[in-house]
Amino acid sequence: QVQLVESGGGSVQAGRSLTLSCAASGYTICMGWFRQGPGQDRVGVASIDRIGRTTYAPSVKGRFTISRNNAQNTLSLRMDSLKPEDTAVYYCAANPIYCALSGSDWSWGQGTQVTVSS
């Protein structure tokens, strides 16, 4: 199983930007980001396959940008125009089969906290 390590979380004011990074220990078909807000279930935010096809949750589309570097096995999430409701623990994720955010077979890192204040 691929090991995933996130970095880049922190506290920002609403309207600002933040970039999350993830390092994977090996080859993955699909990579993505999930998040879990206070008292909420973990949900998919964005995913990307090895040829760069992306999927976004409606709540972040147009504000967040996912990208990956296959040669370095790294993943990034650029988050612009952040809102207080984006506050959550963000998890880097990998899937050996497909990129559907609602699907199974995802494995996650330990997570990194993002806090957006108004």
PDB file of C-alpha atoms in Angstrom:
ATOM      1  CA  GLN A   1       0.000   0.000   0.000  1.00  0.00           C
ATOM      2  CA  VAL A   2       1.273   3.442  -0.927  1.00  0.00           C
ATOM      3  CA  GLN A   3       2.233   5.673   1.990  1.00  0.00           C
ATOM      4  CA  LEU A   4       1.067   9.293   1.801  1.00  0.00           C
ATOM      5  CA  VAL A   5       2.404  12.293   3.708  1.00  0.00           C
ATOM      6  CA  GLU A   6       0.683  15.667   3.572  1.00  0.00           C
ATOM      7  CA  SER A   7       2.108  19.106   4.287  1.00  0.00           C
ATOM      8  CA  GLY A   8       1.110  22.738   3.909  1.00  0.00           C
ATOM      9  CA  GLY A   9      -1.894  23.105   6.171  1.00  0.00           C
ATOM     10  CA  GLY A  10      -2.395  26.108   8.392  1.00  0.00           C
ATOM     11  CA  SER A  11      -4.628  29.009   9.352  1.00  0.00           C
ATOM     12  CA  VAL A  12      -5.627  31.714   6.891  1.00  0.00           C
ATOM     13  CA  GLN A  13      -8.222  34.437   6.570  1.00  0.00           C
ATOM     14  CA  ALA A  14     -11.172  34.106   4.245  1.00  0.00           C
ATOM     15  CA  GLY A  15     -10.376  35.078   0.679  1.00  0.00           C
ATOM     16  CA  ARG A  16      -6.731  34.061   0.909  1.00  0.00           C
ATOM     17  CA  SER A  17      -4.940  31.138  -0.706  1.00  0.00           C
ATOM     18  CA  LEU A  18      -3.173  28.042   0.557  1.00  0.00           C
ATOM     19  CA  THR A  19      -1.414  25.157  -1.171  1.00  0.00           C
ATOM     20  CA  LEU A  20      -1.304  21.618   0.172  1.00  0.00           C
ATOM     21  CA  SER A  21       1.298  19.087  -0.884  1.00  0.00           C
ATOM     22  CA  CYS A  22       1.519  15.322  -0.655  1.00  0.00           C
ATOM     23  CA  ALA A  23       4.362  12.894  -1.174  1.00  0.00           C
ATOM     24  CA  ALA A  24       3.550   9.313  -2.160  1.00  0.00           C
ATOM     25  CA  SER A  25       5.916   6.402  -1.581  1.00  0.00           C
ATOM     26  CA  GLY A  26       5.213   4.804  -4.943  1.00  0.00           C
ATOM     27  CA  TYR A  27       3.177   4.477  -8.120  1.00  0.00           C
ATOM     28  CA  THR A  28      -0.530   5.298  -8.038  1.00  0.00           C
ATOM     29  CA  ILE A  29      -3.228   5.289 -10.723  1.00  0.00           C
ATOM     30  CA  CYS A  30      -5.278   8.035  -9.169  1.00  0.00           C
ATOM     31  CA  MET A  31      -4.577  10.579  -6.470  1.00  0.00           C
ATOM     32  CA  GLY A  32      -6.927  12.918  -4.726  1.00  0.00           C
ATOM     33  CA  TRP A  33      -7.823  15.080  -1.781  1.00  0.00           C
ATOM     34  CA  PHE A  34     -10.572  14.461   0.742  1.00  0.00           C
ATOM     35  CA  ARG A  35     -11.613  16.568   3.707  1.00  0.00           C
ATOM     36  CA  GLN A  36     -13.469  16.150   6.963  1.00  0.00           C
ATOM     37  CA  GLY A  37     -14.996  19.179   8.618  1.00  0.00           C
ATOM     38  CA  PRO A  38     -15.972  19.366  12.311  1.00  0.00           C
ATOM     39  CA  GLY A  39     -18.757  16.900  12.974  1.00  0.00           C
ATOM     40  CA  GLN A  40     -18.930  15.884   9.319  1.00  0.00           C
ATOM     41  CA  ASP A  41     -18.127  12.812   7.261  1.00  0.00           C
ATOM     42  CA  ARG A  42     -15.022  12.684   5.096  1.00  0.00           C
ATOM     43  CA  VAL A  43     -15.848  13.737   1.531  1.00  0.00           C
ATOM     44  CA  GLY A  44     -13.979  13.924  -1.726  1.00  0.00           C
ATOM     45  CA  VAL A  45     -12.647  17.292  -2.865  1.00  0.00           C
ATOM     46  CA  ALA A  46     -10.723  16.596  -6.067  1.00  0.00           C
ATOM     47  CA  SER A  47      -8.984  13.795  -7.927  1.00  0.00           C
ATOM     48  CA  ILE A  48      -6.555  13.463 -10.818  1.00  0.00           C
ATOM     49  CA  ASP A  49      -5.384  10.522 -12.896  1.00  0.00           C
ATOM     50  CA  ARG A  50      -1.963   9.938 -14.422  1.00  0.00           C
ATOM     51  CA  ILE A  51      -2.770  11.797 -17.644  1.00  0.00           C
ATOM     52  CA  GLY A  52      -4.132  14.828 -15.824  1.00  0.00           C
ATOM     53  CA  ARG A  53      -7.882  14.329 -16.017  1.00  0.00           C
ATOM     54  CA  THR A  54      -9.467  15.982 -13.002  1.00  0.00           C
ATOM     55  CA  THR A  55     -12.669  15.778 -11.002  1.00  0.00           C
ATOM     56  CA  TYR A  56     -13.847  18.372  -8.490  1.00  0.00           C
ATOM     57  CA  ALA A  57     -16.573  18.531  -5.909  1.00  0.00           C
ATOM     58  CA  PRO A  58     -19.114  21.248  -6.812  1.00  0.00           C
ATOM     59  CA  SER A  59     -18.306  23.178  -3.639  1.00  0.00           C
ATOM     60  CA  VAL A  60     -14.681  23.791  -4.697  1.00  0.00           C
ATOM     61  CA  LYS A  61     -14.868  23.856  -8.494  1.00  0.00           C
ATOM     62  CA  GLY A  62     -13.377  27.070  -9.829  1.00  0.00           C
ATOM     63  CA  ARG A  63     -11.544  27.799  -6.561  1.00  0.00           C
ATOM     64  CA  PHE A  64      -9.323  24.751  -6.056  1.00  0.00           C
ATOM     65  CA  THR A  65      -6.790  23.300  -8.508  1.00  0.00           C
ATOM     66  CA  ILE A  66      -5.330  19.816  -8.211  1.00  0.00           C
ATOM     67  CA  SER A  67      -2.079  18.847  -9.905  1.00  0.00           C
ATOM     68  CA  ARG A  68       0.447  16.016  -9.751  1.00  0.00           C
ATOM     69  CA  ASN A  69       4.008  15.220 -10.741  1.00  0.00           C
ATOM     70  CA  ASN A  70       4.200  11.581 -11.812  1.00  0.00           C
ATOM     71  CA  ALA A  71       7.987  11.505 -11.929  1.00  0.00           C
ATOM     72  CA  GLN A  72       8.240  12.639  -8.304  1.00  0.00           C
ATOM     73  CA  ASN A  73       5.046  10.952  -7.037  1.00  0.00           C
ATOM     74  CA  THR A  74       3.769  14.203  -5.606  1.00  0.00           C
ATOM     75  CA  LEU A  75       0.365  15.836  -5.477  1.00  0.00           C
ATOM     76  CA  SER A  76      -0.705  19.420  -4.826  1.00  0.00           C
ATOM     77  CA  LEU A  77      -3.931  21.260  -4.116  1.00  0.00           C
ATOM     78  CA  ARG A  78      -3.997  24.993  -4.720  1.00  0.00           C
ATOM     79  CA  MET A  79      -6.885  26.519  -2.772  1.00  0.00           C
ATOM     80  CA  ASP A  80      -7.965  30.055  -3.706  1.00  0.00           C
ATOM     81  CA  SER A  81     -10.746  32.264  -2.371  1.00  0.00           C
ATOM     82  CA  LEU A  82     -10.930  30.207   0.794  1.00  0.00           C
ATOM     83  CA  LYS A  83     -14.118  30.305   2.854  1.00  0.00           C
ATOM     84  CA  PRO A  84     -14.740  29.488   6.523  1.00  0.00           C
ATOM     85  CA  GLU A  85     -16.693  26.426   5.379  1.00  0.00           C
ATOM     86  CA  ASP A  86     -13.482  25.056   3.837  1.00  0.00           C
ATOM     87  CA  THR A  87     -12.193  24.519   7.370  1.00  0.00           C
ATOM     88  CA  ALA A  88     -11.387  20.822   7.694  1.00  0.00           C
ATOM     89  CA  VAL A  89      -8.715  18.194   7.992  1.00  0.00           C
ATOM     90  CA  TYR A  90      -7.504  17.548   4.453  1.00  0.00           C
ATOM     91  CA  TYR A  91      -6.342  14.086   3.475  1.00  0.00           C
ATOM     92  CA  CYS A  92      -4.176  13.089   0.556  1.00  0.00           C
ATOM     93  CA  ALA A  93      -5.520   9.920  -1.044  1.00  0.00           C
ATOM     94  CA  ALA A  94      -4.537   7.266  -3.536  1.00  0.00           C
ATOM     95  CA  ASN A  95      -6.589   4.757  -5.486  1.00  0.00           C
ATOM     96  CA  PRO A  96      -5.149   1.853  -7.496  1.00  0.00           C
ATOM     97  CA  ILE A  97      -8.183   1.490  -9.745  1.00  0.00           C
ATOM     98  CA  TYR A  98     -10.205   4.642 -10.500  1.00  0.00           C
ATOM     99  CA  CYS A  99     -10.724   8.313  -9.688  1.00  0.00           C
ATOM    100  CA  ALA A 100     -14.375   8.492  -8.693  1.00  0.00           C
ATOM    101  CA  LEU A 101     -14.523  10.495  -5.459  1.00  0.00           C
ATOM    102  CA  SER A 102     -17.503   8.504  -4.267  1.00  0.00           C
ATOM    103  CA  GLY A 103     -15.871   5.170  -4.933  1.00  0.00           C
ATOM    104  CA  SER A 104     -14.145   2.731  -2.633  1.00  0.00           C
ATOM    105  CA  ASP A 105     -10.514   1.526  -2.597  1.00  0.00           C
ATOM    106  CA  TRP A 106      -9.151   4.894  -1.509  1.00  0.00           C
ATOM    107  CA  SER A 107      -6.365   4.984   1.054  1.00  0.00           C
ATOM    108  CA  TRP A 108      -5.479   8.154   2.963  1.00  0.00           C
ATOM    109  CA  GLY A 109      -2.595   9.899   4.668  1.00  0.00           C
ATOM    110  CA  GLN A 110      -2.700  11.222   8.221  1.00  0.00           C
ATOM    111  CA  GLY A 111      -4.237  14.540   7.243  1.00  0.00           C
ATOM    112  CA  THR A 112      -3.362  18.203   7.654  1.00  0.00           C
ATOM    113  CA  GLN A 113      -5.535  20.859   9.295  1.00  0.00           C
ATOM    114  CA  VAL A 114      -6.777  23.852   7.318  1.00  0.00           C
ATOM    115  CA  THR A 115      -8.552  26.587   9.264  1.00  0.00           C
ATOM    116  CA  VAL A 116     -10.173  29.548   7.522  1.00  0.00           C
ATOM    117  CA  SER A 117     -11.284  32.457   9.670  1.00  0.00           C
ATOM    118  CA  SER A 118     -13.796  35.109   8.662  1.00  0.00           C
TER     119      SER A 118
END
